Coordinates of C-alpha atoms in Angstrom, one line a residue:
M200 CA 0.0 0.0 0.0
A201 CA 2.9 2.4 0.6
C202 CA 3.8 2.3 -3.1
A203 CA 0.3 2.9 -4.4
A204 CA 0.4 6.7 -4.3
P205 CA 3.7 7.0 -6.3
K206 CA 2.3 4.7 -8.9
R207 CA -0.8 6.8 -9.3
R208 CA 1.4 10.0 -9.5
L209 CA 3.5 8.3 -12.2
A210 CA 0.4 7.3 -14.2
V211 CA -0.9 10.9 -14.0
L212 CA 2.5 12.2 -15.1
V213 CA 2.6 9.8 -18.1
A214 CA -0.9 10.7 -19.1
A215 CA 0.0 14.4 -18.9
V216 CA 3.1 13.9 -21.1
L217 CA 1.0 12.0 -23.7
V218 CA -1.5 14.9 -23.8
V219 CA 1.3 17.4 -24.4
V220 CA 2.9 15.3 -27.1
Q221 CA -0.5 14.9 -28.8
A222 CA -1.1 18.6 -28.7
C223 CA 2.3 19.4 -30.1
S224 CA 1.9 16.8 -32.9
T225 CA -1.4 18.5 -33.9
E226 CA 0.3 21.9 -34.2
T227 CA 3.2 20.6 -36.3
A228 CA 1.4 18.2 -38.6
E229 CA 3.1 17.6 -41.9
P230 CA 1.2 18.6 -45.1
S231 CA -0.4 15.8 -47.0
L232 CA 1.7 14.5 -49.9
E233 CA -1.4 12.9 -51.5
A234 CA -2.9 14.4 -54.6
G235 CA -4.9 17.5 -53.5
P236 CA -7.3 19.7 -55.5
L237 CA -4.4 21.7 -57.1
M238 CA -4.2 20.3 -60.6
V239 CA -0.7 19.0 -61.5
P240 CA 0.5 19.4 -65.1
L241 CA 2.2 16.8 -67.2
V242 CA 6.0 16.6 -67.1
H243 CA 7.4 19.6 -69.0
G244 CA 10.5 21.7 -69.2
W245 CA 12.3 24.5 -71.1
S246 CA 15.7 26.0 -71.4
Y247 CA 17.0 29.6 -71.1
R248 CA 20.2 31.6 -71.5
T249 CA 21.0 34.4 -69.2
E250 CA 23.7 36.3 -67.3
V251 CA 24.8 35.6 -63.8
G252 CA 23.0 37.9 -61.3
I253 CA 20.3 39.0 -63.7
A254 CA 16.8 38.1 -62.5
F255 CA 14.2 36.9 -65.1
T256 CA 10.6 35.7 -64.9
D257 CA 9.3 32.2 -65.4
G258 CA 5.6 32.5 -66.1
L259 CA 4.9 29.0 -67.5
E260 CA 3.1 27.5 -64.5
I261 CA -0.7 27.8 -64.3
L262 CA -2.6 27.1 -61.1
A263 CA -6.1 25.6 -61.3
V264 CA -8.1 24.1 -58.4
S265 CA -10.7 21.4 -58.8
G266 CA -13.7 21.1 -56.5
D267 CA -15.7 23.8 -54.9
E268 CA -13.3 25.4 -52.4
A269 CA -10.5 27.9 -53.0
A270 CA -6.8 27.1 -52.2
I271 CA -4.6 29.4 -50.2
I272 CA -0.9 29.4 -51.2
D273 CA 1.4 28.9 -48.2
G274 CA 4.8 28.7 -49.9
V275 CA 6.7 28.2 -53.2
S276 CA 10.1 26.7 -53.6
F277 CA 12.4 24.9 -56.1
E278 CA 13.8 21.4 -56.3
G279 CA 17.2 21.0 -57.9
D280 CA 20.3 23.1 -58.2
P281 CA 20.6 25.8 -55.5
A282 CA 22.3 28.1 -57.9
L283 CA 18.8 28.8 -59.3
E284 CA 17.6 31.2 -56.7
L285 CA 13.9 32.0 -56.3
V286 CA 13.8 35.7 -55.6
G287 CA 10.0 36.2 -55.7
A288 CA 6.7 34.6 -56.6
L289 CA 3.7 36.5 -57.8
I290 CA 0.2 35.6 -59.1
A291 CA -1.3 37.1 -62.2
P292 CA -5.0 36.6 -61.8
P293 CA -7.5 36.4 -64.7
P294 CA -8.3 38.1 -66.9
R295 CA -4.9 38.7 -68.6
P296 CA -3.9 40.0 -72.0
V297 CA -2.5 36.5 -72.8
S298 CA -3.2 33.2 -71.1
S299 CA 0.4 32.7 -70.0
T300 CA 3.9 34.1 -70.7
Q301 CA 6.7 31.6 -70.8
V302 CA 9.5 34.0 -70.0
V303 CA 10.0 37.7 -69.3
K304 CA 13.6 38.9 -69.4
R305 CA 13.4 40.9 -66.2
W306 CA 12.0 40.6 -62.7
P307 CA 9.5 41.7 -61.6
P308 CA 7.5 41.4 -64.9
V309 CA 6.4 44.9 -66.0
Q310 CA 5.7 44.4 -69.7
R311 CA 2.0 45.3 -70.2
C312 CA 1.8 43.1 -73.3
C313 CA 2.1 40.1 -71.0
V314 CA 0.5 41.0 -67.7
K315 CA -0.9 44.1 -66.0
P316 CA 1.6 45.0 -63.3
E317 CA -1.0 46.6 -61.1
T318 CA -3.0 43.3 -60.9
L319 CA 0.0 41.2 -59.6
I320 CA -0.3 39.9 -56.1
E321 CA 2.1 38.1 -53.8
A322 CA 1.8 34.3 -54.3
V323 CA 2.1 33.5 -50.6
G324 CA -1.3 34.2 -49.1
A325 CA -3.0 34.3 -52.5
Q326 CA -6.4 32.7 -52.9
I327 CA -6.8 30.5 -56.0
G328 CA -10.4 30.1 -56.8
P329 CA -11.8 26.8 -58.0
G330 CA -12.4 26.2 -61.7
Q331 CA -11.6 28.8 -64.3
G332 CA -11.7 32.6 -63.9
A333 CA -12.5 35.4 -66.3
R334 CA -12.0 34.5 -70.0
G335 CA -11.7 30.9 -69.0
Q336 CA -8.2 31.5 -67.7
A337 CA -6.7 30.1 -64.5
W338 CA -4.2 31.8 -62.2
E339 CA -0.6 32.3 -63.6
L340 CA 2.3 31.7 -61.2
M341 CA 5.2 34.1 -62.0
L342 CA 8.5 33.1 -60.6
G343 CA 11.5 35.4 -60.3
I344 CA 14.8 33.5 -60.8
R345 CA 18.4 34.7 -60.5
V346 CA 21.4 32.5 -61.2
T347 CA 24.2 32.9 -58.7
E348 CA 26.9 30.9 -60.5
A349 CA 28.1 30.6 -64.1
G350 CA 27.5 27.3 -65.8
R351 CA 24.5 25.1 -66.6
H352 CA 22.0 24.6 -63.8
H353 CA 18.9 22.4 -63.6
R354 CA 15.6 22.8 -61.7
T355 CA 13.7 19.5 -61.3
G356 CA 10.4 20.9 -60.0
V357 CA 8.4 23.6 -58.4
V358 CA 7.0 22.8 -54.9
I359 CA 3.8 24.5 -53.9
D360 CA 2.6 24.4 -50.3
Y361 CA -1.1 25.3 -49.9
H362 CA -4.2 24.6 -47.8
V363 CA -7.9 24.1 -48.5
G364 CA -10.0 24.6 -45.4
D365 CA -8.1 22.9 -42.6
T366 CA -6.1 20.5 -44.8
S367 CA -2.6 21.3 -45.9
Y368 CA -1.0 20.0 -49.0
R369 CA 2.4 19.9 -50.7
T370 CA 2.4 19.4 -54.4
T371 CA 5.4 19.3 -56.8
F372 CA 4.9 20.4 -60.3
P373 CA 7.3 18.4 -62.7
A374 CA 8.5 21.7 -64.1
E375 CA 12.0 21.3 -65.4
L376 CA 14.2 24.2 -66.2
E377 CA 17.7 24.1 -67.7
V378 CA 19.6 27.5 -67.5
C379 CA 23.0 28.4 -68.9
A380 CA 24.4 31.4 -67.2
V381 CA 27.5 33.3 -68.1
R382 CA 29.4 36.4 -67.0
S383 CA 28.6 39.5 -69.1
Y384 CA 31.9 39.1 -71.0
E385 CA 31.4 35.4 -71.8
K386 CA 28.1 35.4 -73.7
D387 CA 29.4 33.1 -76.5
K388 CA 29.7 30.2 -74.0
C389 CA 25.9 29.8 -74.1
A390 CA 25.5 30.5 -77.8
M391 CA 23.9 27.1 -78.6
L392 CA 21.3 27.3 -75.9
G393 CA 18.3 29.4 -76.7
S394 CA 14.9 29.8 -75.0
C395 CA 12.7 26.9 -76.0
L396 CA 9.8 25.0 -74.6
L397 CA 9.6 21.2 -74.7
Y398 CA 6.9 19.0 -73.3
T399 CA 8.2 15.5 -72.7
S400 CA 7.6 12.4 -70.6
D401 CA 11.4 11.8 -70.0
A402 CA 12.1 15.4 -68.8
A403 CA 15.8 15.9 -68.1
D404 CA 17.4 14.0 -70.9
D405 CA 15.4 15.9 -73.5
L406 CA 15.7 19.4 -72.3
L407 CA 18.9 20.6 -74.0
C408 CA 17.7 22.5 -77.1

């Protein structure tokens, strides 16, 4: 009987620890990697030639959500070579002058032929409505990219964290990008690599144009 009280205290302590652990795990839950309502495109890729340190805009990715609820963007990042630095992410909502713009040679994109600068919003926190917007267009993701090192660099995907209601998701677009970057006095080193678009099922091996 003398040991009964300590055992009860130990049981209470263990129960309390379990409650704390369960509460913490709820707050730090990992996003679902299962297919969410954000529609994932087919494997695709393109190549580009630029100068080290000069930021340009990749506008090829389109965001469309299935179902009846809007998605809220929580984060955008790259997979692949860290020399391809993501310097910003914007959303060009519909309607737009053109459905999408593969590349703009500067960041942020200000050419009115492609998007209306005054309509651009930050990607993080943006609400992507379900279905199609005005003119049947979805939401265009515009990514600012700066290459920090000379040479050829390869992005393997664009990672988008988002949530719908109380459920978080992480989706990777198979959006490959091959960039050849040179110093301003070495432009001839990338002479054979232009800006081209190539949809493919075997991505990386077919991207050098």
